[in-house]
Amino acid sequence: AFKPLIFSGVQPTGNLHLGNYLGAIRKFVALQETMDCIYCVVDLHSLTAQLVHEDLKDQTRQITAAFLAAGIDPDKHIVFNQSRVMQHAELAWIFNCVARIGWMNRMTQFKDKAGKDRENASLGLLAYPSLMAADILVYRATHVPVGDDQKQHLELTRDIAQKFNNDFSDRIAELGVGVEIQMGDETVNGFFPLTEPVIGGPAARIMSLRDGSKKMSKSDPSDLSRINLTDDADTISKKIKKAKTDPEALPSEIAGLAGRPEAENLVGIYAGLADTSKEAVLKEYGGQQFSVFKPALADLAVEKMAPIAGEMRRLMAEPGHIDSVLRNGGERAGVLAEANMKTVRDIIGL
Ligand code: ADP
Ligand code: NA
């Protein structure tokens, strides 16, 4: 079997929000206790959203500061930015030749981001999942903690790994570099693992505070729709107070949240922040009005987020320290990536 290894990435585009924190970063922190982890600021990916940047390096430092402020240990694990390890881009090119255009065209994120004028979207936006597969598989990572929105990209990552393993099965066997992979009743030998997402819990998909049908997102034009990791206590309280809700009291059972996406979202946020379940939150607040629940949620959010924001500000005042974390992480990641790429080049015959 493959050695368990965690990989995940966050783009340096705009402010980090509560969805990124609860859906991804908090899981990164929890997993580092028991697993080897590689956490990456995916600056190359951010070029698909915005090619010309004034402040890409600074945005990269911000995400790194958030990782560190949330509690990721860059000495025990690896924290770096993607563009330092060119093997990501090299493997992405190979995966561009493995993957099929039809696979990419089916991605809902591509359809959303490209909008109506798909012919005019960048080729990078279409090929994004191929670079994401390379980010993960260049380390032969076995698990990826992500929000629910990334599920489809992880499926594609497995499709790419499987097609590569299958297309090159003879070479992999000849070189003796395969690892046994259990697929149903069958055992196959592959060079790349079939990476599993780590999704779940009450906060896998945090919705906009203004519209329960849209996910909380960096790209939402309304700042009231999200809580940013760097919002101060007053701003957090104000945004929760203004969050869209319905006039009913909270139910005491989960079933009572059906058809009430805004209420369910706030309960999920509470559960995520308190590290408990939606059931447990409803046990405590069932029968209460939002006039009671919202202030409690605001207090909890401030209690959990303010220390992270404070630590981020402290770290951002020392850009030299952040850069040295990234440099050091990049060197260690580069050694691992190059060892795997050497084998990939051998397999392909490059
Ligand atoms: P965004 O989706 O805001 O542009 P990224 O694509 O960089 O941010 O995502 C970083 C991580 O945060 C990913 O693992 C993603 O799944 C997770 N994530 C993003 N938005 C949410 C959300 N609303 N709820 C839960 N997780 C989310
Ligand atoms: Na995303």
PDB file of C-alpha atoms and ligand atoms in Angstrom, residues 8-11 13 17 19-20 22-24 28 109 113 128 145-150 203-207 215-219, ligand 1:
ATOM      1  CA  SER A   8      -3.837  20.192   0.101  1.00  0.00           C
ATOM      2  CA  GLY A   9      -3.638  23.673  -1.380  1.00  0.00           C
ATOM      3  CA  VAL A  10      -5.277  27.073  -1.120  1.00  0.00           C
ATOM      4  CA  GLN A  11      -5.153  29.779  -3.789  1.00  0.00           C
ATOM      5  CA  THR A  13      -6.692  35.073  -4.329  1.00  0.00           C
ATOM      6  CA  HIS A  17     -13.129  33.348   4.640  1.00  0.00           C
ATOM      7  CA  GLY A  19     -15.653  28.585   4.531  1.00  0.00           C
ATOM      8  CA  ASN A  20     -11.954  28.162   3.710  1.00  0.00           C
ATOM      9  CA  LEU A  22     -13.854  25.462   8.462  1.00  0.00           C
ATOM     10  CA  GLY A  23     -13.904  23.491   5.190  1.00  0.00           C
ATOM     11  CA  ALA A  24     -10.148  23.238   4.747  1.00  0.00           C
ATOM     12  CA  PHE A  28      -5.276  20.674   7.877  1.00  0.00           C
ATOM     13  CA  GLN A 109     -16.197  24.705 -11.574  1.00  0.00           C
ATOM     14  CA  LYS A 113     -16.025  30.244 -13.836  1.00  0.00           C
ATOM     15  CA  TYR A 128      -6.853  23.607 -13.848  1.00  0.00           C
ATOM     16  CA  PRO A 145      -8.668  17.492   2.927  1.00  0.00           C
ATOM     17  CA  VAL A 146     -10.936  19.873   0.978  1.00  0.00           C
ATOM     18  CA  GLY A 147     -14.349  21.476   0.981  1.00  0.00           C
ATOM     19  CA  ASP A 148     -17.259  19.756  -0.705  1.00  0.00           C
ATOM     20  CA  ASP A 149     -16.830  21.896  -3.863  1.00  0.00           C
ATOM     21  CA  GLN A 150     -13.585  20.074  -4.710  1.00  0.00           C
ATOM     22  CA  ALA A 203     -18.893  22.574   7.739  1.00  0.00           C
ATOM     23  CA  ALA A 204     -17.933  20.854   4.469  1.00  0.00           C
ATOM     24  CA  ARG A 205     -19.946  23.433   2.536  1.00  0.00           C
ATOM     25  CA  ILE A 206     -20.498  26.814   4.178  1.00  0.00           C
ATOM     26  CA  MET A 207     -23.042  28.933   2.331  1.00  0.00           C
ATOM     27  CA  LYS A 215     -21.496  28.847  -1.310  1.00  0.00           C
ATOM     28  CA  MET A 216     -19.511  31.339   0.724  1.00  0.00           C
ATOM     29  CA  SER A 217     -16.815  32.460  -1.692  1.00  0.00           C
ATOM     30  CA  LYS A 218     -13.930  34.860  -2.119  1.00  0.00           C
ATOM     31  CA  SER A 219     -15.370  35.940  -5.420  1.00  0.00           C
TER      32      SER A 219
HETATM   33  P1  ADP B   1     -12.448  29.720  -2.954  1.00  0.00           P
HETATM   34  O1  ADP B   1     -13.299  28.532  -3.293  1.00  0.00           O
HETATM   35  O2  ADP B   1     -13.029  30.579  -1.878  1.00  0.00           O
HETATM   36  O3  ADP B   1     -12.019  30.498  -4.166  1.00  0.00           O
HETATM   37  P2  ADP B   1     -10.091  28.017  -2.821  1.00  0.00           P
HETATM   38  O4  ADP B   1     -10.531  27.489  -4.144  1.00  0.00           O
HETATM   39  O5  ADP B   1      -8.693  28.483  -2.698  1.00  0.00           O
HETATM   40  O6  ADP B   1     -11.091  29.158  -2.343  1.00  0.00           O
HETATM   41  O7  ADP B   1     -10.418  26.923  -1.752  1.00  0.00           O
HETATM   42  C1  ADP B   1      -9.588  26.641  -0.646  1.00  0.00           C
HETATM   43  C2  ADP B   1     -10.219  25.518   0.151  1.00  0.00           C
HETATM   44  O8  ADP B   1     -11.389  26.009   0.839  1.00  0.00           O
HETATM   45  C3  ADP B   1     -10.708  24.338  -0.700  1.00  0.00           C
HETATM   46  O9  ADP B   1     -10.442  23.135   0.016  1.00  0.00           O
HETATM   47  C4  ADP B   1     -12.181  24.550  -0.791  1.00  0.00           C
HETATM   48  O10 ADP B   1     -12.881  23.342  -0.984  1.00  0.00           O
HETATM   49  C5  ADP B   1     -12.498  25.156   0.564  1.00  0.00           C
HETATM   50  N1  ADP B   1     -13.709  25.981   0.507  1.00  0.00           N
HETATM   51  C6  ADP B   1     -13.898  27.073  -0.284  1.00  0.00           C
HETATM   52  N2  ADP B   1     -15.114  27.603  -0.083  1.00  0.00           N
HETATM   53  C7  ADP B   1     -15.724  26.825   0.869  1.00  0.00           C
HETATM   54  C8  ADP B   1     -17.009  26.856   1.513  1.00  0.00           C
HETATM   55  N3  ADP B   1     -17.902  27.801   1.225  1.00  0.00           N
HETATM   56  N4  ADP B   1     -17.296  25.906   2.443  1.00  0.00           N
HETATM   57  C9  ADP B   1     -16.383  24.943   2.753  1.00  0.00           C
HETATM   58  N5  ADP B   1     -15.159  24.857   2.175  1.00  0.00           N
HETATM   59  C10 ADP B   1     -14.823  25.775   1.248  1.00  0.00           C
END
